[in-house]
CSV table of C-alpha atoms and ligand atoms in Angstrom, one decimal:
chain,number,residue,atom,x,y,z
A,168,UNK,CA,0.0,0.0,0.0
A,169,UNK,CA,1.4,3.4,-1.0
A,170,UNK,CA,1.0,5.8,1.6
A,171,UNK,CA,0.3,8.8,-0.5
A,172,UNK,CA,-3.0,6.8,-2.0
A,173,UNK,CA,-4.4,6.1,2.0
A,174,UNK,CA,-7.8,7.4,2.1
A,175,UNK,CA,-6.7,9.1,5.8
A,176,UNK,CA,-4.0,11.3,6.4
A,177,UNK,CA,-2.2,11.7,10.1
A,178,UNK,CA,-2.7,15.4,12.2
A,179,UNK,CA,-0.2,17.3,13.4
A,180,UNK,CA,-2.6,18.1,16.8
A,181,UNK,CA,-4.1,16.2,19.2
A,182,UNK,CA,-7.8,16.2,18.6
A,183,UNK,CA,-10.2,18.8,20.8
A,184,UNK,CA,-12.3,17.3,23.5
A,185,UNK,CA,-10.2,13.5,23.6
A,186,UNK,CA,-10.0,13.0,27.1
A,187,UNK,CA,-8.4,9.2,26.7
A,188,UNK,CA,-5.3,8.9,25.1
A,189,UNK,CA,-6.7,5.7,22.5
A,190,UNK,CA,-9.0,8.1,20.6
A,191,UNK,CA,-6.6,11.0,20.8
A,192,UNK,CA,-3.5,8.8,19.1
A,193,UNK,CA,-6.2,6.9,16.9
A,194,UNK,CA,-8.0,10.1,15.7
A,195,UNK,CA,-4.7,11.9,15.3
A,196,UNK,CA,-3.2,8.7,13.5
A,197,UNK,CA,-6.2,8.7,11.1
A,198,UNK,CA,-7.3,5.0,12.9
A,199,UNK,CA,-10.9,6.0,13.2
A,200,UNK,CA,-13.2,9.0,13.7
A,201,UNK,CA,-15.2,10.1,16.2
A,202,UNK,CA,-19.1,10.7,15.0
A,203,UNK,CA,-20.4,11.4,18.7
A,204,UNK,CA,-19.5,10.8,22.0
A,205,UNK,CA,-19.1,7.1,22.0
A,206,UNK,CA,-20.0,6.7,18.6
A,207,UNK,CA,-16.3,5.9,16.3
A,208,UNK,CA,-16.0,5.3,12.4
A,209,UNK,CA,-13.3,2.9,11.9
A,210,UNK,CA,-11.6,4.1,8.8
A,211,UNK,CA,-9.2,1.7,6.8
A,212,UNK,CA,-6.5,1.5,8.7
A,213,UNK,CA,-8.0,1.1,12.0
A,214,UNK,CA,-10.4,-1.7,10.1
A,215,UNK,CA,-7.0,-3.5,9.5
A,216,UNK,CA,-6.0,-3.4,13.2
A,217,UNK,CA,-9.4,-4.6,14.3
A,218,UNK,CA,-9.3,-7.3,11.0
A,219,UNK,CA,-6.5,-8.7,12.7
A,220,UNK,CA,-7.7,-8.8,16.6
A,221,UNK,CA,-10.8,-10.5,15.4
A,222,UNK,CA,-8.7,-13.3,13.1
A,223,UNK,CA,-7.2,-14.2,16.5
A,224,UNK,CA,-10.6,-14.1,18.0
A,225,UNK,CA,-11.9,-16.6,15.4
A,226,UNK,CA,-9.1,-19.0,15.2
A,227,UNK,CA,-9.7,-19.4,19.3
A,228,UNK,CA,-13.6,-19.8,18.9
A,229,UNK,CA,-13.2,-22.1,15.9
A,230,UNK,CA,-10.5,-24.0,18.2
A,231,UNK,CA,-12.8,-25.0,20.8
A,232,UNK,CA,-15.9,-25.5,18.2
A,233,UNK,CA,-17.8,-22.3,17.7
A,234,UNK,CA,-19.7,-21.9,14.7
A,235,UNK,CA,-19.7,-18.1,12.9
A,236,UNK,CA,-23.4,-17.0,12.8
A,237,UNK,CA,-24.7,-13.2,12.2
A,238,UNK,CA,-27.7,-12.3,14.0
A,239,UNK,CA,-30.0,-8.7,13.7
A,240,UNK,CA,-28.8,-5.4,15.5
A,241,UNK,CA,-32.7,-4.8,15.0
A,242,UNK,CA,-34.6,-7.0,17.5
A,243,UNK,CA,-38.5,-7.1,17.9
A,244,UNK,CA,-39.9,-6.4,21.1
A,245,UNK,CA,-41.7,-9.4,21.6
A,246,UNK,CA,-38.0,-11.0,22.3
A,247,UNK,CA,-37.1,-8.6,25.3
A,248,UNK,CA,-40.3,-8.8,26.2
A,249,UNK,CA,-40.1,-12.9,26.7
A,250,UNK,CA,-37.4,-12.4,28.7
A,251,UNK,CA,-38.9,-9.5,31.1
A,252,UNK,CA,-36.4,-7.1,29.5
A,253,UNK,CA,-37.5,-4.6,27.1
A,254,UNK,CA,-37.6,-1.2,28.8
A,255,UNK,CA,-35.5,-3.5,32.5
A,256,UNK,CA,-32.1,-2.0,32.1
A,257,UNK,CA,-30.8,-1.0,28.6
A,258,UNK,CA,-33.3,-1.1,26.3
A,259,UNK,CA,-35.8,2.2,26.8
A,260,UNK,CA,-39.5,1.7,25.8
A,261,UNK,CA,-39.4,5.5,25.4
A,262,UNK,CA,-35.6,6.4,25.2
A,263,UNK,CA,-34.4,7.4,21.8
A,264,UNK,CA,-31.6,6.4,22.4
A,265,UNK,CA,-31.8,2.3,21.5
A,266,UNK,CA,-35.5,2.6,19.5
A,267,UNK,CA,-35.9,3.0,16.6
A,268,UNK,CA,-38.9,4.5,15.1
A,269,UNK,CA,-40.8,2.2,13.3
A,270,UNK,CA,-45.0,1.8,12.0
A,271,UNK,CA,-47.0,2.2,14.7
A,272,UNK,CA,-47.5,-1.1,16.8
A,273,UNK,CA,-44.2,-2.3,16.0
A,274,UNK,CA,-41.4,-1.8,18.3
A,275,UNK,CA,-37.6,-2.5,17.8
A,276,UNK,CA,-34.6,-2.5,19.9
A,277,UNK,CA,-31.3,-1.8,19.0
A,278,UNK,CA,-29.5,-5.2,20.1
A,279,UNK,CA,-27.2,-4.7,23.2
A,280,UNK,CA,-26.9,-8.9,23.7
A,281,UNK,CA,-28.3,-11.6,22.1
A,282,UNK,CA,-29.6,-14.7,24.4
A,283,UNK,CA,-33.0,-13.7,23.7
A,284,UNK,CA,-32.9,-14.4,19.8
A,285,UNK,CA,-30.5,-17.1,20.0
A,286,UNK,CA,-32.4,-19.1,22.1
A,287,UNK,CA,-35.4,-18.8,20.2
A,288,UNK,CA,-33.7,-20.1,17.2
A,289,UNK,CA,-32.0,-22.3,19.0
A,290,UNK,CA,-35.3,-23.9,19.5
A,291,UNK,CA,-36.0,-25.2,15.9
A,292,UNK,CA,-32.6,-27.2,16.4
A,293,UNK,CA,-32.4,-28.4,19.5
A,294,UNK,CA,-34.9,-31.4,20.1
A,295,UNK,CA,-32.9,-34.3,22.0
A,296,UNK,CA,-29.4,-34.9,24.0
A,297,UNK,CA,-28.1,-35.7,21.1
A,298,UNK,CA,-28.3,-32.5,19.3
A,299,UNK,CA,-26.3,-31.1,22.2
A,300,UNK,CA,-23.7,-29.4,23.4
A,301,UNK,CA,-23.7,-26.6,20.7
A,302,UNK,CA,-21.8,-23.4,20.4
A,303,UNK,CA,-22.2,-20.5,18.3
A,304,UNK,CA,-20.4,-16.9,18.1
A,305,UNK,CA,-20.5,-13.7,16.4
A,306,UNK,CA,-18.9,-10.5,16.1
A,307,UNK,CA,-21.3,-8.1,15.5
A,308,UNK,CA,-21.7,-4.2,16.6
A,309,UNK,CA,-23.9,-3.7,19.5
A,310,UNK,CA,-25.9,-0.6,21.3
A,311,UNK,CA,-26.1,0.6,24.1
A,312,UNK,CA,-27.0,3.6,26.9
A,313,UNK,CA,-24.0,4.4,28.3
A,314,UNK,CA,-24.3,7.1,30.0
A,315,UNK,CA,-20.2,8.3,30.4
A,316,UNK,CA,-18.6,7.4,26.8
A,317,UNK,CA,-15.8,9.4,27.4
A,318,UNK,CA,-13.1,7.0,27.2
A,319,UNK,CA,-12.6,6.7,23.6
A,320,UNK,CA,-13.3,2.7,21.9
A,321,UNK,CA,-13.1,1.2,25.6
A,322,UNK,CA,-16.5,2.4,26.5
A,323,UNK,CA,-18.7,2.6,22.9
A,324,UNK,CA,-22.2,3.5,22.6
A,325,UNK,CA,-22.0,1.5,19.4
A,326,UNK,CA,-19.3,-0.8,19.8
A,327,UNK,CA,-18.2,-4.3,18.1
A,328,UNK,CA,-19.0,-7.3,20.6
A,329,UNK,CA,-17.9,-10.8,19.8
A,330,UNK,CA,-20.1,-12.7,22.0
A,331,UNK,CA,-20.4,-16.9,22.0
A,332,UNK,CA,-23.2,-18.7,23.4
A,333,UNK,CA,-23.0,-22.3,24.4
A,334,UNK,CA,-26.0,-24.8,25.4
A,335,UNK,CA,-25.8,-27.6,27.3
A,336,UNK,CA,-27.3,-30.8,29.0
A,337,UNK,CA,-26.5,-30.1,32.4
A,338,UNK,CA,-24.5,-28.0,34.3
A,339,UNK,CA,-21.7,-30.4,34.3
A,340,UNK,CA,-21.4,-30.4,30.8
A,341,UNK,CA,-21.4,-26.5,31.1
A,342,UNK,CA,-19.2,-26.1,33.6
A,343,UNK,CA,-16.8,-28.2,30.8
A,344,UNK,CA,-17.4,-26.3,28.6
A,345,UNK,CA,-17.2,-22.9,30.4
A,346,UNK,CA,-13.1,-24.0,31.5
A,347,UNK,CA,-12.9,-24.5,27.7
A,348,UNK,CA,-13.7,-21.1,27.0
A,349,UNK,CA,-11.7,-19.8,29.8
A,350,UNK,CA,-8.3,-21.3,28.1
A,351,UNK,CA,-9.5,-20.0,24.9
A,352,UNK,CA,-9.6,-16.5,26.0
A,353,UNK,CA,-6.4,-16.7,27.8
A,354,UNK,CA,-4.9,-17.5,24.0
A,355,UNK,CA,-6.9,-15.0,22.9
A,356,UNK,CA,-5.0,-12.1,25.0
A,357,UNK,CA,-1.9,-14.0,24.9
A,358,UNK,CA,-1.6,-13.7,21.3
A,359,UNK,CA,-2.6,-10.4,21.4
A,360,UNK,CA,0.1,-9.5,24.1
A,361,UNK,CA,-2.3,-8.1,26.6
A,362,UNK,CA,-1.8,-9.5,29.9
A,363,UNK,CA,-5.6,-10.3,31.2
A,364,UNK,CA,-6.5,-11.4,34.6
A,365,UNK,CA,-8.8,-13.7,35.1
A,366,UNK,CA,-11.3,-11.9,37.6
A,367,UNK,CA,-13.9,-13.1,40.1
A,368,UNK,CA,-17.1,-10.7,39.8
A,369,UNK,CA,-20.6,-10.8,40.8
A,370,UNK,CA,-23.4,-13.7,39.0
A,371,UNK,CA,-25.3,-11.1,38.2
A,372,UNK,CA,-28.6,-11.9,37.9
A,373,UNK,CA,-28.8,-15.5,36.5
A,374,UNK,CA,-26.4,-17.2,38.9
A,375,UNK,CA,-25.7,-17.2,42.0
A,376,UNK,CA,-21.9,-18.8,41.0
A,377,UNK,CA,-19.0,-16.1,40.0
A,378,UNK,CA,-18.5,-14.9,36.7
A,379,UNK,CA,-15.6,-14.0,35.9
A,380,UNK,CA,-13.5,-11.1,33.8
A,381,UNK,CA,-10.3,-10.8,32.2
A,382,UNK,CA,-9.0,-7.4,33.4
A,383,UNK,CA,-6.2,-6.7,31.8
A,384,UNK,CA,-5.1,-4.3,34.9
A,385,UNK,CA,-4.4,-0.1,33.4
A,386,UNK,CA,-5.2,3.2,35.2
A,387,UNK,CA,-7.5,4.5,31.6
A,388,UNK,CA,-9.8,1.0,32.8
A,389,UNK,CA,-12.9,1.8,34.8
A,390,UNK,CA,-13.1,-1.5,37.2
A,391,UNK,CA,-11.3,-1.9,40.2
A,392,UNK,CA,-9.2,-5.0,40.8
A,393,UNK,CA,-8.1,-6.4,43.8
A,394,UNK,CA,-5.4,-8.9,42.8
A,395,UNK,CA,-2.2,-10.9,43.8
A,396,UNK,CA,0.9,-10.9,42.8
A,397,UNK,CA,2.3,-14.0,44.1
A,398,UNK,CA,-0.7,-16.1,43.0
A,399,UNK,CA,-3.6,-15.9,40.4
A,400,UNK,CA,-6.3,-14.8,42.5
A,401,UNK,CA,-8.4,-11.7,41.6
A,402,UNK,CA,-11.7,-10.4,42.7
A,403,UNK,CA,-13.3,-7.4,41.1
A,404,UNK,CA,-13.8,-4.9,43.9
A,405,UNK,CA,-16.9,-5.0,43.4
A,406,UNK,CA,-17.9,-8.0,44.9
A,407,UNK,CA,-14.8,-7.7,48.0
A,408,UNK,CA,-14.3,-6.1,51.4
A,409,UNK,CA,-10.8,-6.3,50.7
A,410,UNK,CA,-8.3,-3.4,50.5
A,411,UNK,CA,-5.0,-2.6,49.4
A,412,UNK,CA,-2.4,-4.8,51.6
A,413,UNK,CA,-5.0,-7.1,52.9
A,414,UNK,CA,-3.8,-10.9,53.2
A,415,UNK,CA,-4.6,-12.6,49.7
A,416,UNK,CA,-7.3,-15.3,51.1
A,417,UNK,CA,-5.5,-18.0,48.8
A,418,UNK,CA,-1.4,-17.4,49.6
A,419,UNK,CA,-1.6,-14.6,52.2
A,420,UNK,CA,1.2,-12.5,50.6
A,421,UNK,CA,-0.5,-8.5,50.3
A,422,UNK,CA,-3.0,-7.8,48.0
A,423,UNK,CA,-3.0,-5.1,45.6
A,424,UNK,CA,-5.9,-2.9,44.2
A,425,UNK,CA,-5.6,-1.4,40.5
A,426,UNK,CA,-7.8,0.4,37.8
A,427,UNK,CA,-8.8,-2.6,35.0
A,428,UNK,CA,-9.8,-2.3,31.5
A,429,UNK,CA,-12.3,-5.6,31.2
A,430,UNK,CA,-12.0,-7.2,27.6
A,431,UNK,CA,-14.0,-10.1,28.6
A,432,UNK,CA,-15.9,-11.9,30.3
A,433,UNK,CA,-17.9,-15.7,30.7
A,434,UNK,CA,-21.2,-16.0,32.4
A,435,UNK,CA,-23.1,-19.6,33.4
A,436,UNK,CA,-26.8,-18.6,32.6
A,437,UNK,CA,-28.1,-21.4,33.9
A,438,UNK,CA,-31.8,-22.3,32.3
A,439,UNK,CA,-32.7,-18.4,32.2
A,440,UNK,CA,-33.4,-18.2,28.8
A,441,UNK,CA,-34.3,-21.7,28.5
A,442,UNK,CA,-37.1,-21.4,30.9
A,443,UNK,CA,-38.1,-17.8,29.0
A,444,UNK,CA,-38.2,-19.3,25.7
A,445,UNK,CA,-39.3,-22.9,26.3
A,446,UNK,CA,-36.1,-24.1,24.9
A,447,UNK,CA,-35.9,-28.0,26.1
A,448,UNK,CA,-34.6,-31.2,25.5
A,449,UNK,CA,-35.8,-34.7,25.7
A,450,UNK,CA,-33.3,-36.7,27.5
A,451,UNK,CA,-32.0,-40.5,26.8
A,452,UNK,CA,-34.7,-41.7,29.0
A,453,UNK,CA,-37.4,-39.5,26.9
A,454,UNK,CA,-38.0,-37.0,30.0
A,455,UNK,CA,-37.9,-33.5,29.0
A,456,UNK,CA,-35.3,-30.6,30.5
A,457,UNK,CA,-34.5,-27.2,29.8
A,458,UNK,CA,-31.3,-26.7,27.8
A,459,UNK,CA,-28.5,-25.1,30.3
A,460,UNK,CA,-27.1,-22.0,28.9
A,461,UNK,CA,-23.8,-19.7,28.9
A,462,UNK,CA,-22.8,-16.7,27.1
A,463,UNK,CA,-19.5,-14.9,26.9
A,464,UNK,CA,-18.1,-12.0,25.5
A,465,UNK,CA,-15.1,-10.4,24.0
A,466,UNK,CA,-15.3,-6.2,22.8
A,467,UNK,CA,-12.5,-6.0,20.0
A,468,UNK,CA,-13.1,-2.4,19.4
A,469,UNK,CA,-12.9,-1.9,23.4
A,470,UNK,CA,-9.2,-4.1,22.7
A,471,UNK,CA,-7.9,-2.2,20.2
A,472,UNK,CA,-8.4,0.9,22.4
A,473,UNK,CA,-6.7,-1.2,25.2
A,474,UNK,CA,-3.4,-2.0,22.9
A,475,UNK,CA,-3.6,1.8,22.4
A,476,UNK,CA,-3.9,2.3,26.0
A,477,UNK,CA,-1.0,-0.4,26.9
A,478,UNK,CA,1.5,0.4,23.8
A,479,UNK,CA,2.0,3.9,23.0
A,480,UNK,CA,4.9,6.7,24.0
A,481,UNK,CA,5.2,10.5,23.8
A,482,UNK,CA,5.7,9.7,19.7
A,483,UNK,CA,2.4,7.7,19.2
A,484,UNK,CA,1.1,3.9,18.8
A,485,UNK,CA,3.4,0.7,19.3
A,486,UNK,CA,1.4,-1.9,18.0
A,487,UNK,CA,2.0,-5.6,19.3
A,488,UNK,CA,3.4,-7.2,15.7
A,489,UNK,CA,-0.1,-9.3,15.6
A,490,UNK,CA,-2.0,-6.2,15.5
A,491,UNK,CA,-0.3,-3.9,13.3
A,492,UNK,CA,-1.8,-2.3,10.9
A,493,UNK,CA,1.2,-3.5,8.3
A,494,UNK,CA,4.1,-6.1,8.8
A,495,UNK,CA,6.3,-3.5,7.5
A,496,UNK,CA,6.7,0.2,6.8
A,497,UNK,CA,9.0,1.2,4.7
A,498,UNK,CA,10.4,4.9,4.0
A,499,UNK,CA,12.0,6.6,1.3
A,500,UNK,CA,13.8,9.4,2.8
A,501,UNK,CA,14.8,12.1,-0.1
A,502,UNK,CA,13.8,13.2,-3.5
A,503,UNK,CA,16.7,11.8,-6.1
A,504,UNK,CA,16.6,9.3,-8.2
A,505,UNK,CA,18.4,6.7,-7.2
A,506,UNK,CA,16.9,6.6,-3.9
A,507,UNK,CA,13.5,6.7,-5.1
A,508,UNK,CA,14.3,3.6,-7.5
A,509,UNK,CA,16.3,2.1,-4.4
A,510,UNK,CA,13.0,2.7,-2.7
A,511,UNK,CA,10.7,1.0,-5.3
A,512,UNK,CA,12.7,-1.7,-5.5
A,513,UNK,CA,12.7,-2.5,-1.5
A,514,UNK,CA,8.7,-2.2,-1.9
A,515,UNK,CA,8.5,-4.6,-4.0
A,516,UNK,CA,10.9,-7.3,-2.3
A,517,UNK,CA,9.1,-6.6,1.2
A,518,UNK,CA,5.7,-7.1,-0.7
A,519,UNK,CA,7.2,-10.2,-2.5
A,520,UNK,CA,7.6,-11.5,1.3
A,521,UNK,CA,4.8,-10.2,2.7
A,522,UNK,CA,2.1,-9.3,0.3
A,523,UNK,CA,2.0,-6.2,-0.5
A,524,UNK,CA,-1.0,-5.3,1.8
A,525,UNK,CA,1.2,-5.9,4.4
A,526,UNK,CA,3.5,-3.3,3.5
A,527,UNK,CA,3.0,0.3,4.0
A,528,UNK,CA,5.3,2.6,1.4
A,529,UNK,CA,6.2,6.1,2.6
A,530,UNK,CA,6.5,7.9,-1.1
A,531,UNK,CA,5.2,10.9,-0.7
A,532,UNK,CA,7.7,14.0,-0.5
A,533,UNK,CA,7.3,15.3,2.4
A,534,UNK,CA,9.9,16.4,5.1
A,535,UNK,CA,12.2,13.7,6.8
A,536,UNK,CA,10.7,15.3,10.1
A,537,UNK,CA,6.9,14.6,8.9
A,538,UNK,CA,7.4,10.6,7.4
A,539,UNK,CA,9.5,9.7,10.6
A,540,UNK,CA,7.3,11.1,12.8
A,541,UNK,CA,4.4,9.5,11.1
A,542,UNK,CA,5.8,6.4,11.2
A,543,UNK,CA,6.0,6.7,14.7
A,544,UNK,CA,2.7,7.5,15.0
A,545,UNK,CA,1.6,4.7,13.2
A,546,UNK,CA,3.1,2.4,15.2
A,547,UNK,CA,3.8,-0.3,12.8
A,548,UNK,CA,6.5,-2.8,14.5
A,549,UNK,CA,9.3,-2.4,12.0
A,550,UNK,CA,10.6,0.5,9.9
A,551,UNK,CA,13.0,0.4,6.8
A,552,UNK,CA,14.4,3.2,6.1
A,553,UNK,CA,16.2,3.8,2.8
A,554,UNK,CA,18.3,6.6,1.9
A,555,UNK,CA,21.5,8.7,0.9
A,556,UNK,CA,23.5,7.4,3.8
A,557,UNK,CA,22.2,3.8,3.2
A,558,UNK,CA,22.8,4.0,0.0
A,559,UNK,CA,26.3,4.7,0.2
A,560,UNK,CA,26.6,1.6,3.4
A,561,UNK,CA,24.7,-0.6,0.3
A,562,UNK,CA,22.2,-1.6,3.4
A,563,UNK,CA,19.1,-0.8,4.9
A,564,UNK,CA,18.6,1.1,8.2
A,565,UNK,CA,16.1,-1.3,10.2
A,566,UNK,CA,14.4,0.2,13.5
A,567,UNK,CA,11.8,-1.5,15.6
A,568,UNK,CA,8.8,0.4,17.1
A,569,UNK,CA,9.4,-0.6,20.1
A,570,UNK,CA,13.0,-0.7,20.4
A,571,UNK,CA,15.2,3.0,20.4
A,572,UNK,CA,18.2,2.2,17.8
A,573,UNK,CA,18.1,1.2,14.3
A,574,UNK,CA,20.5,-1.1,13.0
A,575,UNK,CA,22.2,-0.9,9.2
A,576,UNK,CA,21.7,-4.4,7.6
A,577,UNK,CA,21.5,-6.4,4.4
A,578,UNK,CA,18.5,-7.2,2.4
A,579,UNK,CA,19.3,-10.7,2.8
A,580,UNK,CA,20.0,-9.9,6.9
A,581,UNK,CA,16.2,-8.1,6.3
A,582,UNK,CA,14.2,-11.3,4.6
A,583,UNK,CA,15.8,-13.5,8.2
A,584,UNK,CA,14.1,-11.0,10.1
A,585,UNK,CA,10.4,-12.0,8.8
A,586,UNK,CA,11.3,-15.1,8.2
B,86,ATP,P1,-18.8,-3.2,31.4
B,86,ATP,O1,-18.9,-3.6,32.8
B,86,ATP,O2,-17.5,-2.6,31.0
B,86,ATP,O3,-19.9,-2.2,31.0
B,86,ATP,P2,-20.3,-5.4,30.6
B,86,ATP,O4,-20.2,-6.2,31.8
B,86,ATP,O5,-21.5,-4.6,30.3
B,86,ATP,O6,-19.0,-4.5,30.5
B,86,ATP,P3,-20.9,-7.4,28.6
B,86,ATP,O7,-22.2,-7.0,28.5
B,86,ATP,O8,-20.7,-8.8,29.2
B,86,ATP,O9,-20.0,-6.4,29.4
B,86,ATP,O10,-20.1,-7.4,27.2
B,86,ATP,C1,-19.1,-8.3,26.8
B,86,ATP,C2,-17.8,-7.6,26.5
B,86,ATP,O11,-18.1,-6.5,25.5
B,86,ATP,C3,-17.1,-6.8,27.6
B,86,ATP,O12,-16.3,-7.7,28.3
B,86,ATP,C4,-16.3,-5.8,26.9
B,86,ATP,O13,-15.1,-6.3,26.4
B,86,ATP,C5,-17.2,-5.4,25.7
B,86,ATP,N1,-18.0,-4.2,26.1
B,86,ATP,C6,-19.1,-4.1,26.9
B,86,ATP,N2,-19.6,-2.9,26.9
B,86,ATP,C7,-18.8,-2.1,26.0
B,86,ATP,C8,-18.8,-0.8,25.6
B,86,ATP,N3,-19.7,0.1,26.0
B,86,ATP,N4,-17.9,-0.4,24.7
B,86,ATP,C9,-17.0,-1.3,24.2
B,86,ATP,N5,-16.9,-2.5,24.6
B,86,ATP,C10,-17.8,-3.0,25.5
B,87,MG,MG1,-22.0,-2.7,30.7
């Protein structure tokens, strides 16, 4: 990809009004752009960045047997309404906000979960133990009433959820299951170099068991986490008496409490929406039981603010290498000839090894100043610079994003590199 033919171009300022430093880097980098408070257009080269979180997101669903579905953002109201919650909690028989306005007698919610319409077509598939367990996910943008959306992508009013929902025979089989996921998720965030703890929180109102959060522990998050060190344990602070230095009640060593962003989370949901939606199973003795539920869910757009949040310095973004928006970006620094043909010639050996949409080329003329500090901005993991000096070394001047010098090498000593 030539950078002069991107359809957005980086700002010199930070936006106005950006409280939280993901949309400020993201708007200024020409990632996304901000239509209201809470509300972000994802432009090209932030769709590449959340292109590549979800790929990781799939992979792990896939891995553990979820099936890709795409359900409505428009939802009837006879689904909430099953389930004792249209107008309970988000969606607002008379707010704006989620409705939209439709003929008269017909009401619509703007999605903000989805147990209510999967398990009601869940129900023209699910007749006997043998059609279960089942799992199916999607990633699909959701709505909701926040009322603070200041925080850039972590806290969306409109926001990209990838949420999975599992059914079951029993809660055994759920509880199975549920572990699964768990060590799915943990991939997930390991891949995508995010350090997530898994978090005890409240049921909520389904269960009376924990659910738990992965909080991947930063002061722009808006939880608070008590957690230790020494050992895994972590309890949202929501659901704990304990304080800063208290003894961890599984190794005793000190506690300590932290702001966390949560990227996910996994809830049991017992026969909830069974029960609302008649969803049941004839066992292998012919007896009928309600299918046993869980749901669990992942915001990409809230984890590409996080990697933002988590990666960036005074200069801008340092993507992880998985989530870059290119493998490489490569810079022609001055106008002659011969390093403009030098230039050309490195973009198409880095696209021969990469594919050329995985390279970003720096053409334009412009000052030195203005492409390197774009390129910090950006963020991508690994520059290449070519110019007069490298030129006359007959190598290439390789700097990482996240590392402070740059190193002269080869093109052969280059191709090892992304090998
Ligand atoms: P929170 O406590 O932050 O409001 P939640 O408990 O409402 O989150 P869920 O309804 O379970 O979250 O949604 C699943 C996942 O979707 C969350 O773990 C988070 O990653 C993401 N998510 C939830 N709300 C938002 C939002 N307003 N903006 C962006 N991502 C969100
Ligand atoms: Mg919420």
């Amino acid at each position: 990809m030539r950078q002069s033919k991107l359809f957005s171009k980086t700002t010199k300022q930070l936006p106005e009004g950006e409280e939280s430093k993901n949309a400020q880097l993201l708007i200024k980098g020409g990632f996304v752009n901000k239509s209201s408070a809470g509300v972000y257009s994802i432009l090209p080269l932030g769709l590449r960045v959340l292109n590549k979180i979800n790929q990781v997101i799939r992979e792990e669903m896939n891995a553990i047997g979820g099936e890709e579905l795409l359900m409505p953002s428009l939802i009837n109201k006879k689904y909430w309404e099953q389930s004792n919650r249209w107008g309970v909690d988000v969606i607002y028989k008379t707010s704006e906000k989620r409705k939209v306005e439709s003929e008269k007698d017909f009401d619509y919610g703007l999605g903000w979960t989805h147990e209510e319409v999967i398990a009601s077509i869940a129900k023209h598939f699910i007749n006997s133990y043998k059609d279960l367990p089942k799992s199916v996910y999607q990633i699909q943008t959701k709505f909701r009433a926040e009322p603070r959306a200041q925080a850039g992508l972590l806290r969306g009013r409109e926001f990209l959820m990838k949420d999975l929902y599992s059914f079951h025979r029993d809660e055994k089989e759920l509880n199975e299951f549920y572990q699964q996921v768990i060590g799915a998720y943990k991939k997930i965030f390991d891949r995508l170099c995010l350090k997530a703890r898994v978090t005890e929180a409240s049921g909520g109102a389904f269960t009376k068991e924990y659910t738990h959060e992965f909080q991947v522990l930063n002061h722009a998050g808006e939880d608070t986490v008590l957690y230790c060190e020494k050992c895994d344990w972590a309890q949202n602070k929501e659901i704990t008496s304990l304080e800063h230095g208290d003894q961890c009640p599984k190794c005793n060593a000190p506690v300590k409490m932290d702001r966390g962003i949560e990227v996910g989370n996994v809830f049991r949901l017992g026969t909830k929406f069974a029960s609302d939606f008649n969803l049941q199973y004839l066992d292998a003795n012919g007896k009928k039981n309600f299918v046993v539920m869980g749901s669990y869910g992942i915001g990409p757009t809230r984890l590409m603010g996080t990697l933002v949040e988590e990666y960036h310095d005074e200069k801008g973004i340092i993507w992880p290498e998985i989530a870059a928006p290119f493998r490489a970006h490569a810079v022609v620094l001055g106008d002659s000839e011969k390093v403009q043909k030098e230039g050309e010639k490195l973009y198409k050996n880095l696209s021969g090894l990469l594919g050329e949409s995985e390279v970003l080329f720096d053409e334009r003329s412009a000052s030195v100043g203005e492409k390197l500090n774009d390129a910090d901005l950006l963020g991508c993991s690994v520059r290449i610079v070519v110019s007069e000096k490298t030129l006359a070394a007959k190598k290439l001047e390789v700097k990482k994003r996240n590392e402070s010098a740059a190193q002269l090498m080869t093109a052969n000593q280059l191709k090892k590199l992304f090998a």
